[in-house]
CSV table of C-alpha atoms in Angstrom, one decimal:
chain,number,residue,atom,x,y,z
A,1,MET,CA,0.0,0.2,0.5
A,2,LYS,CA,1.5,3.5,-0.8
A,3,GLN,CA,1.6,5.6,2.3
A,4,GLN,CA,0.4,9.2,1.1
A,5,VAL,CA,1.9,13.2,2.9
A,6,ALA,CA,-0.3,14.2,6.0
A,7,ASP,CA,-2.5,17.0,3.5
A,8,ARG,CA,-1.4,19.7,5.5
A,9,MET,CA,2.1,19.1,3.1
A,10,GLN,CA,-0.3,20.1,-0.2
A,11,GLY,CA,0.0,23.8,1.1
A,12,ILE,CA,4.0,24.1,2.9
A,13,SER,CA,6.1,25.7,-0.8
A,14,ALA,CA,9.8,25.4,-1.5
A,15,PHE,CA,12.2,27.5,-0.6
A,16,TYR,CA,13.3,29.0,-4.7
A,17,VAL,CA,16.7,30.2,-3.6
A,18,MET,CA,16.9,27.3,-2.2
A,19,GLU,CA,16.7,25.9,-5.7
A,20,LEU,CA,19.8,28.3,-6.9
A,21,LEU,CA,22.0,27.8,-4.3
A,22,GLN,CA,22.3,24.6,-4.6
A,23,HIS,CA,23.0,24.3,-8.5
A,24,ALA,CA,25.6,26.9,-7.3
A,25,LYS,CA,26.9,25.0,-5.5
A,26,GLN,CA,26.6,22.4,-8.3
A,27,LEU,CA,29.0,24.8,-10.4
A,28,GLU,CA,31.4,25.2,-7.4
A,29,ARG,CA,32.3,21.0,-8.0
A,30,GLU,CA,32.4,21.7,-11.7
A,31,GLY,CA,35.3,24.9,-10.7
A,32,ARG,CA,33.3,27.9,-11.3
A,33,ASP,CA,33.0,31.0,-9.5
A,34,ILE,CA,30.5,31.7,-7.6
A,35,ILE,CA,29.7,35.0,-6.0
A,36,HIS,CA,27.0,34.6,-3.3
A,37,MET,CA,24.3,37.1,-2.6
A,38,GLU,CA,21.6,35.3,-1.9
A,39,ILE,CA,21.5,34.0,1.4
A,40,GLY,CA,20.8,35.4,4.7
A,41,GLU,CA,23.9,34.3,6.6
A,42,PRO,CA,26.6,37.4,7.6
A,43,ASP,CA,29.8,36.1,5.3
A,44,PHE,CA,31.6,37.7,9.1
A,45,PRO,CA,33.0,33.7,11.0
A,46,THR,CA,31.6,32.7,15.1
A,47,PRO,CA,33.5,35.5,16.8
A,48,GLN,CA,36.3,33.8,18.8
A,49,GLY,CA,35.5,34.3,22.1
A,50,VAL,CA,31.8,32.6,20.8
A,51,ILE,CA,33.7,30.2,19.9
A,52,ALA,CA,35.9,29.8,22.8
A,53,ALA,CA,32.6,28.9,25.3
A,54,GLY,CA,31.7,27.0,23.3
A,55,ARG,CA,35.5,24.2,23.2
A,56,ALA,CA,35.1,24.9,26.8
A,57,LEU,CA,32.2,23.2,28.0
A,58,LEU,CA,32.5,21.0,25.2
A,59,LYS,CA,35.6,20.0,26.2
A,60,THR,CA,34.6,19.2,30.0
A,61,GLY,CA,32.8,15.9,27.9
A,62,ASP,CA,29.5,17.7,30.3
A,63,VAL,CA,26.6,18.4,27.5
A,64,LYS,CA,23.8,17.6,29.2
A,65,TYR,CA,20.2,18.1,28.4
A,66,THR,CA,19.5,22.2,30.0
A,67,ALA,CA,16.4,23.1,31.0
A,68,ALA,CA,13.4,23.6,28.2
A,69,ALA,CA,13.5,26.7,29.0
A,70,GLY,CA,16.9,27.4,28.4
A,71,LEU,CA,20.5,28.1,30.9
A,72,PRO,CA,19.4,30.6,33.7
A,73,GLU,CA,22.6,32.5,33.0
A,74,LEU,CA,21.1,33.1,29.1
A,75,ARG,CA,17.9,33.7,29.9
A,76,GLY,CA,19.0,36.1,32.9
A,77,SER,CA,21.3,37.9,29.3
A,78,ILE,CA,18.5,38.1,27.1
A,79,ALA,CA,16.9,39.6,30.3
A,80,GLU,CA,19.6,42.6,31.0
A,81,HIS,CA,19.8,42.7,26.9
A,82,TYR,CA,16.6,44.4,27.2
A,83,ARG,CA,17.4,46.9,29.9
A,84,ARG,CA,20.4,48.6,28.6
A,85,GLN,CA,19.3,48.6,24.9
A,86,TYR,CA,15.3,49.2,25.4
A,87,GLY,CA,15.3,50.4,28.7
A,88,VAL,CA,13.0,47.2,29.1
A,89,GLN,CA,12.4,45.3,32.8
A,90,LEU,CA,11.9,41.8,31.5
A,91,ASP,CA,11.3,38.8,33.9
A,92,PRO,CA,13.8,36.2,32.9
A,93,GLY,CA,10.9,33.2,33.3
A,94,ARG,CA,9.3,34.9,30.3
A,95,VAL,CA,12.6,34.2,28.0
A,96,PHE,CA,12.7,30.6,26.1
A,97,VAL,CA,15.7,29.3,25.3
A,98,THR,CA,15.9,28.3,21.2
A,99,PRO,CA,16.9,26.5,18.7
A,100,GLY,CA,17.1,29.5,16.4
A,101,ALA,CA,14.1,31.9,15.4
A,102,SER,CA,12.1,28.4,13.4
A,103,GLY,CA,12.2,27.3,17.4
A,104,ALA,CA,11.4,30.5,18.6
A,105,PHE,CA,8.2,31.2,15.9
A,106,LEU,CA,7.4,27.3,16.8
A,107,LEU,CA,7.1,27.2,20.2
A,108,ALA,CA,4.9,30.7,19.7
A,109,PHE,CA,2.2,29.8,16.7
A,110,GLY,CA,1.6,26.0,19.2
A,111,ILE,CA,1.0,27.4,22.2
A,112,SER,CA,-0.8,30.6,21.2
A,113,LEU,CA,-2.9,29.8,17.2
A,114,ASN,CA,-5.4,27.3,16.6
A,115,PRO,CA,-6.7,25.4,13.6
A,116,GLY,CA,-8.2,28.0,11.0
A,117,GLU,CA,-7.1,31.1,13.4
A,118,GLN,CA,-5.7,33.8,10.0
A,119,VAL,CA,-2.4,35.6,11.4
A,120,MET,CA,-2.2,38.9,9.5
A,121,MET,CA,0.7,39.7,7.4
A,122,ALA,CA,2.7,41.4,4.7
A,123,ASP,CA,3.5,40.6,1.3
A,124,PRO,CA,6.3,40.6,0.8
A,125,CYS,CA,7.4,38.6,3.9
A,126,TYR,CA,9.9,35.9,4.8
A,127,PRO,CA,8.1,32.9,3.4
A,128,CYS,CA,8.5,30.0,6.4
A,129,ASN,CA,6.5,32.7,8.2
A,130,ASP,CA,3.8,31.0,6.5
A,131,ASN,CA,4.9,28.1,6.8
A,132,PHE,CA,4.6,27.3,9.8
A,133,VAL,CA,1.6,28.9,10.4
A,134,ARG,CA,0.0,26.5,7.8
A,135,LEU,CA,2.1,23.8,10.4
A,136,PHE,CA,-0.5,24.2,12.8
A,137,ASN,CA,-3.5,24.1,10.6
A,138,GLY,CA,-4.0,28.0,10.7
A,139,GLN,CA,-4.2,30.4,7.6
A,140,THR,CA,-2.1,33.0,6.7
A,141,HIS,CA,-3.5,36.2,5.2
A,142,PHE,CA,-1.5,38.7,3.3
A,143,VAL,CA,-1.5,42.0,3.0
A,144,ASP,CA,-0.1,43.3,-0.1
A,145,VAL,CA,2.6,46.0,1.3
A,146,ASP,CA,4.3,48.9,-1.2
A,147,ALA,CA,6.5,51.9,-0.8
A,148,GLY,CA,3.9,54.1,0.1
A,149,SER,CA,3.9,52.3,4.5
A,150,GLU,CA,7.9,51.2,3.0
A,151,TYR,CA,7.1,47.8,2.9
A,152,GLN,CA,5.4,47.3,6.8
A,153,LEU,CA,2.0,46.3,8.5
A,154,THR,CA,0.4,49.8,9.3
A,155,ALA,CA,-2.5,49.9,12.3
A,156,ASP,CA,-4.5,51.6,9.5
A,157,LEU,CA,-3.5,48.2,6.9
A,158,ILE,CA,-4.4,45.6,10.3
A,159,ALA,CA,-7.8,47.3,10.9
A,160,LYS,CA,-8.5,47.4,6.9
A,161,ASN,CA,-7.7,44.1,7.2
A,162,TRP,CA,-9.2,42.4,10.1
A,163,ARG,CA,-11.7,38.8,9.8
A,164,PRO,CA,-13.4,37.4,11.8
A,165,ASN,CA,-11.0,35.0,12.1
A,166,SER,CA,-7.8,36.7,12.4
A,167,LYS,CA,-6.0,35.6,15.8
A,168,GLY,CA,-2.9,38.7,15.5
A,169,VAL,CA,-0.6,39.8,13.7
A,170,LEU,CA,3.1,39.4,12.2
A,171,VAL,CA,5.5,41.8,11.8
A,172,ALA,CA,9.1,42.1,11.4
A,173,SER,CA,11.1,44.9,11.7
A,174,PRO,CA,13.7,45.4,10.3
A,175,SER,CA,12.6,43.6,7.8
A,176,ASN,CA,13.5,40.3,5.8
A,177,PRO,CA,13.9,41.1,1.8
A,178,THR,CA,13.3,44.4,2.2
A,179,GLY,CA,15.3,46.6,5.4
A,180,THR,CA,12.5,47.7,6.2
A,181,LEU,CA,11.8,49.3,9.5
A,182,LEU,CA,8.7,50.3,12.0
A,183,SER,CA,9.7,53.4,13.7
A,184,GLY,CA,8.6,53.2,17.7
A,185,GLU,CA,5.2,55.2,17.0
A,186,ASP,CA,4.1,53.0,14.6
A,187,LEU,CA,4.7,49.8,16.0
A,188,LYS,CA,3.2,51.1,19.2
A,189,ARG,CA,0.2,52.6,17.6
A,190,ALA,CA,0.3,48.5,15.9
A,191,ILE,CA,0.1,46.7,18.5
A,192,ASP,CA,-2.2,48.8,20.5
A,193,GLN,CA,-4.5,48.5,17.5
A,194,VAL,CA,-4.0,44.4,17.4
A,195,HIS,CA,-4.4,44.4,21.7
A,196,GLU,CA,-7.6,46.8,20.8
A,197,LEU,CA,-8.7,43.6,18.5
A,198,GLY,CA,-8.0,40.9,20.9
A,199,GLY,CA,-5.9,39.2,18.5
A,200,CYS,CA,-2.4,38.9,19.4
A,201,PHE,CA,1.3,40.9,19.0
A,202,TYR,CA,4.3,38.3,17.3
A,203,SER,CA,6.9,40.4,16.6
A,204,ASP,CA,9.7,39.4,14.7
A,205,GLU,CA,13.2,40.8,15.4
A,206,ILE,CA,15.8,39.4,14.5
A,207,TYR,CA,17.8,42.1,13.0
A,208,HIS,CA,18.2,44.1,15.6
A,209,GLY,CA,21.5,45.5,16.2
A,210,LEU,CA,21.7,45.4,12.1
A,211,VAL,CA,20.4,48.9,11.8
A,212,TYR,CA,22.1,51.5,10.5
A,213,ASP,CA,20.0,55.5,10.5
A,214,GLN,CA,17.1,54.7,12.9
A,215,PRO,CA,17.0,52.4,16.2
A,216,ALA,CA,15.5,50.1,16.7
A,217,MET,CA,12.5,49.7,19.0
A,218,SER,CA,11.1,45.5,20.8
A,219,ALA,CA,7.7,45.5,20.8
A,220,LEU,CA,8.6,45.2,24.1
A,221,ALA,CA,8.5,48.9,25.0
A,222,TYR,CA,4.7,49.2,24.9
A,223,SER,CA,4.3,46.1,25.3
A,224,ASP,CA,4.8,42.9,28.3
A,225,ASP,CA,1.7,41.0,25.2
A,226,ALA,CA,3.9,40.6,22.9
A,227,PHE,CA,5.3,37.6,21.3
A,228,VAL,CA,8.8,38.7,20.4
A,229,ILE,CA,11.1,36.4,18.7
A,230,ASN,CA,14.9,37.2,18.4
A,231,SER,CA,17.6,35.1,17.3
A,232,PHE,CA,21.7,35.0,18.0
A,233,SER,CA,22.0,34.0,14.2
A,234,LYS,CA,22.0,38.0,12.5
A,235,PHE,CA,23.8,40.1,14.4
A,236,PHE,CA,25.4,38.5,16.8
A,237,GLY,CA,26.9,35.5,13.8
A,238,MET,CA,25.8,32.2,14.9
A,239,THR,CA,23.8,30.9,12.5
A,240,GLY,CA,24.6,27.4,13.1
A,241,TRP,CA,24.5,27.0,16.0
A,242,ARG,CA,20.9,27.4,15.8
A,243,VAL,CA,20.0,29.3,18.7
A,244,GLY,CA,17.4,31.8,19.5
A,245,TRP,CA,15.1,33.1,21.5
A,246,LEU,CA,10.9,33.8,22.0
A,247,VAL,CA,9.6,35.8,24.3
A,248,VAL,CA,6.1,35.2,25.5
A,249,PRO,CA,3.7,37.1,27.7
A,250,GLU,CA,3.0,36.0,30.8
A,251,ASP,CA,0.1,34.0,30.3
A,252,PHE,CA,2.1,31.7,28.3
A,253,VAL,CA,4.8,30.3,30.0
A,254,GLU,CA,3.2,27.5,31.5
A,255,ALA,CA,2.3,26.9,28.6
A,256,ALA,CA,5.6,27.4,26.7
A,257,GLU,CA,7.3,25.8,28.8
A,258,LYS,CA,5.4,22.5,28.1
A,259,LEU,CA,4.8,22.6,25.1
A,260,ALA,CA,9.0,23.5,24.9
A,261,GLN,CA,9.3,20.2,26.5
A,262,ASN,CA,8.1,17.9,24.1
A,263,ILE,CA,9.7,19.4,20.7
A,264,PHE,CA,13.0,20.1,21.7
A,265,ILE,CA,14.0,19.0,25.3
A,266,SER,CA,16.3,21.5,24.7
A,267,THR,CA,18.3,24.0,22.4
A,268,PRO,CA,22.1,22.1,22.5
A,269,THR,CA,24.1,22.9,25.7
A,270,HIS,CA,26.9,23.7,23.7
A,271,SER,CA,25.5,26.3,21.6
A,272,GLN,CA,23.2,28.0,24.7
A,273,TYR,CA,26.9,28.4,26.6
A,274,ALA,CA,28.0,30.4,23.2
A,275,ALA,CA,26.0,32.5,23.2
A,276,LEU,CA,26.8,33.6,27.2
A,277,ALA,CA,29.7,34.9,26.0
A,278,SER,CA,28.3,37.6,23.2
A,279,PHE,CA,27.4,39.9,25.4
A,280,THR,CA,30.9,41.1,26.1
A,281,GLU,CA,32.1,43.7,26.2
A,282,GLU,CA,35.4,42.7,24.3
A,283,ASN,CA,32.1,41.1,22.0
A,284,LEU,CA,29.6,43.9,21.4
A,285,ALA,CA,32.8,45.9,19.8
A,286,GLU,CA,33.1,42.7,17.5
A,287,LEU,CA,29.5,43.3,16.1
A,288,GLU,CA,29.6,47.0,16.1
A,289,ARG,CA,32.5,46.5,13.9
A,290,ARG,CA,30.8,44.4,12.1
A,291,ARG,CA,27.6,47.1,11.6
A,292,LEU,CA,29.4,49.2,10.8
A,293,GLU,CA,31.1,47.6,7.8
A,294,PHE,CA,27.7,46.3,6.5
A,295,LYS,CA,25.8,50.1,6.4
A,296,ALA,CA,29.5,50.7,4.2
A,297,ARG,CA,28.1,47.6,1.6
A,298,ARG,CA,24.2,49.0,2.4
A,299,ASP,CA,25.6,52.5,1.0
A,300,PHE,CA,27.7,50.8,-2.2
A,301,LEU,CA,24.9,48.2,-3.1
A,302,TYR,CA,22.8,51.0,-2.8
A,303,ASP,CA,24.2,53.7,-4.8
A,304,SER,CA,25.8,50.9,-7.4
A,305,LEU,CA,22.3,49.2,-8.6
A,306,LEU,CA,20.8,52.5,-9.0
A,307,LYS,CA,23.3,53.7,-11.4
A,308,LEU,CA,22.7,50.0,-12.7
A,309,GLY,CA,18.8,51.1,-13.2
A,310,PHE,CA,17.3,49.2,-10.7
A,311,LYS,CA,14.5,51.5,-8.6
A,312,ILE,CA,15.1,50.2,-4.9
A,313,ALA,CA,11.4,52.4,-3.5
A,314,CYS,CA,13.0,52.2,-0.1
A,315,LYS,CA,16.1,52.3,1.2
A,316,PRO,CA,17.3,49.9,3.5
A,317,GLU,CA,16.8,50.9,7.3
A,318,GLY,CA,18.6,47.2,8.5
A,319,ALA,CA,19.3,43.8,8.1
A,320,PHE,CA,21.4,43.3,5.4
A,321,TYR,CA,19.1,43.3,1.7
A,322,ILE,CA,18.4,45.5,-0.7
A,323,TYR,CA,14.6,44.5,-2.0
A,324,ALA,CA,15.0,45.8,-6.7
A,325,ASP,CA,12.8,46.4,-8.8
A,326,CYS,CA,14.1,45.0,-12.0
A,327,SER,CA,11.2,46.0,-14.1
A,328,ALA,CA,13.5,47.6,-16.2
A,329,PHE,CA,15.6,44.6,-17.1
A,330,THR,CA,13.1,41.9,-16.9
A,331,ASP,CA,8.8,40.6,-16.6
A,332,ASN,CA,11.0,37.3,-14.1
A,333,SER,CA,12.7,37.9,-11.6
A,334,PHE,CA,13.1,34.0,-11.7
A,335,GLY,CA,14.6,33.6,-15.0
A,336,PHE,CA,16.7,36.6,-14.1
A,337,ALA,CA,18.3,35.4,-11.9
A,338,ARG,CA,18.7,31.6,-13.1
A,339,ASP,CA,20.2,33.0,-16.1
A,340,LEU,CA,22.6,35.3,-13.6
A,341,LEU,CA,23.6,32.7,-12.2
A,342,GLU,CA,23.9,30.3,-15.3
A,343,GLN,CA,26.1,33.4,-16.8
A,344,GLU,CA,27.8,34.8,-14.6
A,345,GLY,CA,27.7,32.7,-11.6
A,346,VAL,CA,26.1,35.7,-9.4
A,347,ALA,CA,23.7,34.4,-7.0
A,348,VAL,CA,20.7,36.8,-6.0
A,349,THR,CA,16.4,35.8,-4.5
A,350,PRO,CA,14.1,36.2,-6.7
A,351,GLY,CA,10.6,37.5,-5.8
A,352,ARG,CA,8.8,35.0,-5.7
A,353,ASP,CA,10.1,33.9,-2.9
A,354,PHE,CA,9.0,36.4,-0.4
A,355,GLY,CA,5.5,35.9,-1.8
A,356,GLN,CA,3.0,36.3,-4.7
A,357,TYR,CA,2.7,40.8,-4.9
A,358,LEU,CA,4.8,42.0,-8.0
A,359,ALA,CA,7.2,39.4,-6.6
A,360,ASP,CA,7.7,38.8,-10.8
A,361,LYS,CA,9.7,42.8,-10.7
A,362,HIS,CA,12.0,42.3,-7.6
A,363,ILE,CA,14.7,40.6,-6.8
A,364,ARG,CA,16.3,40.3,-3.4
A,365,PHE,CA,20.0,40.9,-3.2
A,366,ALA,CA,22.4,40.4,-0.1
A,367,TYR,CA,25.2,42.1,1.8
A,368,THR,CA,26.5,39.9,3.1
A,369,ALA,CA,29.6,39.0,0.4
A,370,SER,CA,32.8,41.6,1.2
A,371,MET,CA,33.4,44.5,-0.3
A,372,ASP,CA,35.8,43.5,-3.0
A,373,ARG,CA,33.4,40.5,-3.9
A,374,MET,CA,30.2,43.5,-4.4
A,375,ALA,CA,32.3,45.2,-6.8
A,376,ALA,CA,32.8,42.0,-9.3
A,377,ALA,CA,29.1,41.0,-8.3
A,378,LEU,CA,28.9,44.2,-10.2
A,379,THR,CA,31.0,43.7,-12.6
A,380,ARG,CA,29.0,41.3,-13.3
A,381,LEU,CA,25.7,42.3,-13.3
A,382,GLU,CA,26.6,45.7,-15.6
A,383,ARG,CA,27.8,43.3,-17.8
A,384,PHE,CA,24.6,40.3,-18.0
A,385,ILE,CA,22.7,43.4,-18.0
A,386,CYS,CA,23.6,45.3,-20.9
A,387,ARG,CA,24.0,42.4,-23.4
């Protein structure tokens, strides 16, 4: 008898960039020089102090399970981070250390979302968020956003698009793929609107720290009832260590503890000890140096793409992406990305990975390559579009 895949998998979308990445890796194995501007992974190595902390734990051999919610010392350090960074007094008991931000999303939706309920998200947005909702038999309500709202869900858009089965709203500030921010005032208005409607507010803050022109504010500065997702992957440069965290409202602490025990047991112990070293003064100074390098890369890539004829509706204020309109060159951004990789060895991400709205007219460029490598990529890109 043929076994059947679960029905929920019919709605789980593929990550198109992974197809391009797989092809890029194959081209590299064949000896081609590929410049990677497709994957949201910093090119900087894990800071040495963080590596040393993880190695020190491994050398003891005492790599046992931690509590499901995470090391008490790490939860406390995360809470202290909110006090220093945002002036927020946070009970460490509301902090749950998770296997990456993906684990935080699974925990947040698992304890709050019922089958058939909807979560509102911007289109474009990070594609896996929709799949996390679908995994719990929820529904995603995508709202088209553009430069008029700086690609963000504002209080007015939330009120206009709220439905009877809406459970809540997910915002990402800074966002992927656009790198735009909600100002503190707009973030507060959005939170107040969702709470007035009786919903849950989910705040994706995984690119906090990587901001360049104005500070990013945490939802926790305006509400104790928000679900806040963050990670050590992006600003802290620990992608492969798989450590994230979730801050939950007080009423959800017990449920989060129970679900974490069942689906994670715990986040890798050596990774948690490594993450503890992220908050040292020395490490934070190194991360600030990297932030300034990302800012310089942003400015260089932004100016260069405009000169080549790309349109960029909003200059990114955070993260490490530029979402560029490529309609001057193509009406099929996926085909553009595929051909650019094949012909010139430059890997970028097509808009269809981030939703439906004007997706065929957009490309995401990640400035996670060095300035020299980006300069080489731009030379190849110019040659490609001039053919």
